[in-house]
XYZ file of C-alpha atoms in Angstrom:
408
model
C -2.272 7.639 113.553
C -3.649 7.152 110.285
C -0.367 6.918 108.477
C 1.696 4.472 111.209
C -1.602 1.929 110.284
C -1.504 2.210 106.250
C 1.070 -0.524 106.351
C -0.896 -2.738 108.155
C -3.684 -2.235 105.897
C -1.744 -2.485 102.865
C 0.249 -5.676 104.128
C -3.619 -7.153 105.162
C -5.416 -6.446 101.908
C -2.026 -7.812 99.934
C -2.372 -11.202 101.493
C -5.962 -11.762 100.574
C -5.885 -14.337 97.029
C -6.529 -12.259 93.757
C -8.634 -14.073 91.544
C -10.636 -11.464 90.127
C -10.903 -7.586 89.779
C -14.209 -7.704 88.806
C -17.547 -8.315 89.879
C -17.987 -12.572 90.162
C -21.715 -13.553 89.715
C -22.832 -16.428 91.720
C -22.696 -20.048 90.172
C -20.371 -18.853 87.847
C -19.062 -22.649 86.578
C -18.471 -21.990 83.255
C -15.942 -18.583 83.859
C -12.309 -18.980 82.404
C -10.951 -16.795 85.351
C -12.654 -18.837 88.303
C -10.721 -19.973 91.629
C -10.273 -23.538 90.469
C -8.175 -24.811 87.448
C -10.947 -27.377 86.697
C -14.796 -26.285 86.240
C -17.196 -27.474 88.797
C -20.174 -30.302 87.693
C -22.562 -28.502 85.607
C -25.588 -27.846 88.128
C -28.760 -29.043 86.925
C -29.962 -25.380 86.186
C -27.256 -25.897 83.539
C -27.115 -29.489 82.115
C -24.538 -31.111 80.404
C -25.771 -29.695 76.367
C -23.927 -26.676 76.835
C -20.698 -27.686 78.469
C -20.342 -30.465 75.817
C -20.656 -27.453 72.867
C -18.597 -25.728 74.384
C -16.048 -28.219 74.629
C -16.498 -29.309 71.283
C -12.675 -29.646 69.368
C -15.010 -31.104 66.466
C -18.620 -30.703 64.841
C -20.963 -33.624 65.899
C -23.711 -34.843 63.670
C -26.228 -36.639 66.356
C -27.527 -33.731 68.462
C -31.007 -34.614 69.854
C -33.599 -32.016 70.000
C -34.080 -32.225 74.145
C -29.750 -31.255 73.763
C -30.496 -28.138 71.322
C -33.143 -26.928 73.501
C -31.537 -27.307 76.198
C -28.902 -24.706 74.524
C -31.429 -22.626 72.707
C -33.151 -21.532 76.199
C -30.068 -21.065 78.153
C -30.193 -17.797 79.784
C -29.199 -15.227 76.688
C -26.537 -13.433 78.009
C -24.923 -16.692 78.973
C -25.866 -18.407 75.469
C -24.405 -15.715 73.817
C -20.754 -15.472 75.883
C -20.331 -19.402 75.293
C -20.928 -19.440 71.278
C -18.671 -16.242 71.443
C -16.060 -18.472 73.216
C -16.403 -21.685 71.049
C -16.478 -19.168 68.083
C -12.975 -17.788 68.834
C -11.950 -21.220 68.583
C -13.216 -22.370 65.434
C -12.939 -19.209 63.703
C -11.363 -15.952 63.553
C -13.081 -13.544 65.566
C -12.932 -10.129 63.533
C -13.220 -11.882 60.215
C -16.474 -10.975 58.223
C -17.724 -12.516 54.886
C -19.185 -9.890 52.631
C -21.597 -11.258 50.295
C -23.461 -9.837 47.731
C -26.683 -10.879 46.218
C -28.712 -10.385 42.910
C -31.386 -11.274 41.137
C -31.127 -12.798 38.069
C -34.605 -13.428 37.212
C -37.355 -11.901 39.263
C -40.993 -12.464 39.890
C -43.211 -15.007 38.309
C -42.588 -18.021 40.589
C -45.406 -20.732 40.866
C -44.862 -21.602 44.390
C -47.411 -20.576 47.163
C -44.874 -19.266 49.717
C -46.432 -17.074 52.082
C -43.668 -14.658 52.586
C -42.573 -14.371 48.732
C -42.948 -10.846 46.647
C -42.262 -13.247 43.691
C -45.211 -15.600 43.953
C -47.285 -15.120 41.090
C -50.124 -15.608 43.274
C -50.077 -12.587 45.090
C -50.057 -9.122 44.188
C -47.372 -7.665 45.476
C -46.577 -4.885 42.525
C -43.466 -6.672 41.290
C -43.328 -7.072 37.505
C -41.873 -10.464 36.604
C -38.891 -10.244 34.046
C -36.961 -12.199 31.906
C -33.446 -13.077 32.854
C -30.556 -10.588 33.286
C -27.648 -10.761 30.345
C -24.756 -12.460 31.423
C -22.496 -9.424 30.909
C -25.146 -7.462 33.109
C -24.445 -9.929 36.147
C -20.831 -10.017 35.252
C -20.630 -6.282 35.403
C -22.448 -6.623 38.700
C -20.321 -8.920 40.228
C -17.092 -6.546 39.618
C -19.024 -3.532 41.385
C -19.184 -5.922 44.285
C -15.805 -7.433 44.140
C -14.258 -3.293 43.888
C -16.398 -2.720 47.165
C -15.283 -5.487 48.779
C -17.691 -8.741 48.369
C -15.837 -11.669 48.072
C -18.750 -13.830 47.561
C -21.460 -12.872 44.693
C -24.965 -15.088 44.808
C -27.440 -15.202 42.281
C -30.993 -15.826 42.726
C -33.948 -16.835 39.907
C -37.349 -16.643 41.015
C -38.223 -20.820 39.879
C -39.744 -23.708 41.247
C -37.024 -25.605 39.351
C -34.486 -26.375 36.408
C -37.073 -28.798 34.773
C -36.855 -27.523 31.076
C -34.796 -24.904 31.300
C -31.629 -25.724 29.408
C -30.632 -22.532 28.191
C -31.121 -20.934 31.160
C -28.801 -23.307 32.773
C -25.979 -22.735 30.137
C -26.583 -18.891 30.800
C -26.017 -19.645 34.697
C -23.337 -21.722 33.786
C -21.342 -18.904 31.969
C -22.143 -16.580 34.908
C -20.502 -18.606 37.279
C -17.897 -18.871 35.138
C -17.181 -15.204 34.344
C -17.539 -14.543 38.606
C -14.756 -17.321 39.081
C -12.660 -15.960 36.868
C -12.523 -12.667 39.173
C -11.611 -15.015 42.274
C -14.610 -14.333 43.807
C -16.726 -17.305 45.486
C -20.069 -17.757 43.132
C -23.495 -19.286 44.957
C -26.712 -19.433 43.110
C -30.663 -20.480 44.158
C -32.436 -21.725 41.298
C -34.982 -23.696 43.166
C -34.992 -27.263 43.317
C -32.493 -29.714 41.442
C -31.266 -32.597 40.157
C -28.533 -34.419 40.815
C -27.601 -34.057 37.145
C -28.092 -30.132 37.370
C -26.095 -30.306 40.380
C -22.949 -31.767 39.137
C -23.173 -29.237 35.615
C -23.064 -26.450 37.934
C -20.130 -28.250 39.476
C -18.176 -28.384 36.554
C -19.178 -25.102 36.119
C -16.952 -23.880 38.964
C -19.873 -23.295 41.530
C -19.000 -22.804 45.068
C -22.493 -23.232 46.759
C -26.079 -23.689 46.321
C -28.175 -22.391 48.339
C -31.719 -23.971 49.331
C -32.973 -22.492 52.555
C -35.167 -25.265 54.865
C -37.152 -21.988 55.825
C -38.810 -23.870 59.295
C -38.889 -26.470 61.353
C -40.647 -29.720 59.485
C -43.513 -29.167 61.537
C -44.345 -25.601 61.186
C -43.319 -25.940 57.480
C -46.793 -26.602 55.969
C -48.583 -23.343 57.054
C -46.252 -21.718 55.196
C -45.949 -23.571 51.910
C -48.090 -26.063 50.283
C -46.207 -26.392 46.953
C -43.173 -27.804 47.970
C -42.757 -30.855 50.394
C -40.090 -30.290 53.381
C -38.391 -33.789 51.794
C -37.865 -32.180 48.211
C -35.708 -29.708 50.215
C -33.941 -32.212 51.771
C -33.654 -34.038 48.482
C -32.281 -30.738 46.803
C -29.574 -30.389 49.359
C -28.471 -34.437 48.982
C -28.034 -33.759 44.946
C -26.313 -30.545 45.889
C -23.994 -32.616 48.370
C -23.636 -35.123 46.475
C -22.254 -33.302 43.748
C -19.542 -32.212 45.874
C -21.103 -28.596 46.372
C -20.954 -26.453 49.718
C -24.773 -26.317 51.186
C -26.082 -23.128 51.867
C -29.169 -23.667 53.771
C -31.044 -21.948 56.584
C -34.198 -20.242 57.881
C -36.516 -17.253 58.235
C -37.536 -16.267 61.588
C -40.867 -14.063 61.931
C -42.997 -16.743 59.778
C -45.523 -17.109 62.909
C -43.574 -20.119 64.236
C -42.711 -20.938 68.049
C -38.769 -21.038 69.434
C -39.374 -24.703 69.359
C -39.519 -24.446 65.818
C -36.697 -22.216 65.419
C -35.050 -25.714 67.921
C -36.383 -28.044 65.380
C -34.859 -25.684 62.174
C -31.379 -26.030 63.972
C -32.156 -29.801 64.688
C -32.667 -30.890 60.783
C -29.183 -29.187 59.726
C -27.493 -30.538 62.684
C -28.192 -33.953 61.660
C -27.650 -33.802 58.260
C -24.469 -36.025 56.946
C -22.355 -33.060 56.793
C -23.556 -29.644 58.626
C -24.256 -26.971 55.330
C -21.187 -24.764 54.883
C -23.360 -21.481 55.794
C -26.163 -20.918 57.712
C -27.979 -17.837 56.465
C -30.297 -16.569 59.535
C -33.142 -14.298 57.893
C -35.553 -11.719 59.611
C -38.587 -11.771 57.837
C -39.290 -8.577 55.608
C -43.320 -8.031 55.573
C -43.969 -7.743 52.251
C -47.685 -5.957 51.243
C -49.785 -8.452 49.383
C -48.515 -11.323 50.738
C -50.351 -13.562 53.569
C -47.913 -13.251 55.789
C -47.285 -9.202 54.909
C -50.817 -8.590 55.092
C -51.582 -10.881 58.498
C -52.079 -7.913 61.248
C -51.730 -10.845 63.746
C -47.838 -11.570 62.717
C -45.569 -9.427 64.719
C -41.821 -8.778 63.735
C -39.145 -11.446 64.987
C -37.533 -9.921 68.297
C -34.029 -9.680 68.407
C -33.125 -11.382 70.993
C -35.145 -14.583 69.206
C -32.092 -13.760 66.303
C -29.494 -13.628 68.504
C -30.966 -17.029 70.514
C -30.716 -18.652 67.006
C -27.594 -17.607 66.043
C -25.800 -18.420 69.093
C -27.568 -21.702 69.143
C -26.445 -22.181 65.725
C -22.848 -21.274 66.348
C -22.817 -23.827 69.252
C -24.327 -26.838 67.689
C -22.749 -26.555 64.416
C -19.244 -24.801 65.065
C -17.481 -24.819 61.757
C -20.371 -23.639 60.014
C -20.292 -19.937 58.710
C -23.647 -18.339 60.312
C -24.631 -15.227 58.051
C -27.350 -12.562 58.936
C -29.529 -12.254 56.127
C -33.110 -10.483 55.139
C -33.730 -8.278 57.741
C -30.490 -6.768 58.804
C -31.604 -3.415 57.920
C -33.776 -3.144 60.958
C -30.850 -3.983 63.087
C -29.015 -1.442 65.217
C -24.977 -1.126 64.680
C -24.935 -2.638 68.229
C -26.902 -5.242 67.573
C -25.448 -6.442 64.739
C -21.956 -6.109 66.820
C -23.594 -8.536 69.247
C -24.619 -10.788 66.521
C -20.873 -11.088 65.445
C -19.884 -11.489 69.259
C -22.170 -14.699 69.357
C -20.533 -16.193 66.529
C -22.294 -14.644 63.277
C -19.331 -14.503 60.640
C -21.017 -13.254 57.275
C -23.565 -10.980 56.129
C -25.516 -9.737 52.466
C -24.004 -6.325 51.818
C -25.092 -3.865 48.586
C -27.279 -2.219 46.760
C -30.388 -4.983 47.563
C -31.266 -8.275 48.341
C -33.859 -9.981 46.272
C -36.890 -8.141 46.290
C -35.981 -5.992 49.833
C -33.241 -3.400 50.940
C -29.811 -4.424 52.084
C -27.114 -2.392 54.156
C -25.144 -0.890 51.727
C -21.189 -1.288 51.303
C -19.781 2.118 52.718
C -22.167 1.839 56.027
C -20.453 -1.571 56.334
C -17.159 0.140 56.240
C -17.740 2.388 58.420
C -19.080 -0.258 61.037
C -16.196 -2.511 60.170
C -13.486 0.372 60.679
C -15.140 1.177 63.932
C -15.042 -1.808 65.525
C -12.333 -3.768 64.144
C -13.774 -6.056 61.656
C -12.197 -7.808 58.605
C -13.795 -8.633 55.154
C -12.767 -12.383 54.761
C -10.709 -13.401 52.073
C -12.396 -15.317 49.353
C -12.022 -19.388 49.664
C -11.232 -18.398 53.564
C -12.342 -20.730 56.014
C -11.695 -19.967 59.921
C -8.922 -22.364 60.777
C -9.390 -24.715 63.703
C -7.568 -24.443 66.368
C -7.444 -27.372 68.473
C -8.211 -26.403 72.226
C -10.219 -27.548 75.101
C -12.679 -25.381 77.931
C -9.564 -26.355 80.324
C -6.723 -24.830 77.770
C -8.933 -21.823 77.525
C -8.799 -21.651 81.102
C -5.167 -21.750 81.050
C -4.546 -19.148 78.822
C -6.684 -16.712 80.437
C -5.312 -17.450 83.620
C -2.033 -16.919 82.220
C -2.588 -13.735 80.859
C -4.579 -12.814 84.081
C -0.790 -13.626 85.910
C 1.048 -12.001 83.448
C -0.963 -8.996 83.345
C -0.567 -8.681 87.453
C 3.366 -9.118 86.872
C 3.428 -6.447 84.657
C 1.186 -3.933 87.041
C 4.025 -4.996 90.130
C 6.666 -4.549 88.008
C 5.690 -0.640 86.994
């Protein structure tokens, strides 16, 4: 009798609409394979900021702090999924920029940045050095290129470039030599004026790094020898010179989640979004105020992922770089960051004063997960689409898949 009933049972099951072959969550308004062709209106729980960000066809520069806060506080699974979706519209999802950082002048800085081993105010055991010879730097860049790095970054522990004409001349020679290798070049030399920014541009510099570190509100508790507005002024000089702006922050400075919102808010409302946004996780250095403070706990991974995802949604065309602190992340955590929109790393022998993930480790990870090094001067090509067209594409793919199964 069971054999007699089987055709009826099959017929009954085949008459049920097949929208999903996997579990459907409640209130799945954003799902690209939901049953309706148009997403339902956002609920009070979701708000509109996330939907506006996901539907972006181009960057916008008028984000409110309230909108960014709403995005940042989205449940993390949903936030990371949506940021990864948007990432694929503006960037190649498998391309990751490999950057190598070299300290060309170590220690002796007069600033009081409470996290930095290179400040002359703290006893960290780090010895100040003179500037590296040009040939040594070019040799290091060649090694970086041979290992797959396409951007070479140089850092010098200076407050600013006043009275450093000889040093600037040497930096120019380094920039020119590295550009001749068909590599991107970035430097961070402290505060610079407009003339110095223009000179670096003439030498062929690709980008200038000058981090804001944290929110305007939290900044005074971290640094007192340089104001927030002085940092913004340097970014303005860099931008006016026609250089790419590289500017991000450090997580784990004793800040609150609202300060992550504040940092992204400042970046998102600049005249142009930074070309790259480094996300650093504090590596505590013994001898520095933050390194010696037992009340300061390391930033948690969920805060790092939440910051990366929010930055991607608010600044969709910007390169989001996993910077200092990557050595504390597991491979799985790094992949979560890439999935949420991070698309650059520092790789090589060392950061400025802390350890870096090595080239060999990154090569293994890239091969395992199908990641590819971003070519020099390559950016994710903008592919114009909307959330509705993305839904249509996924639905079309599902229908094609079902047709293929039926044909088989």
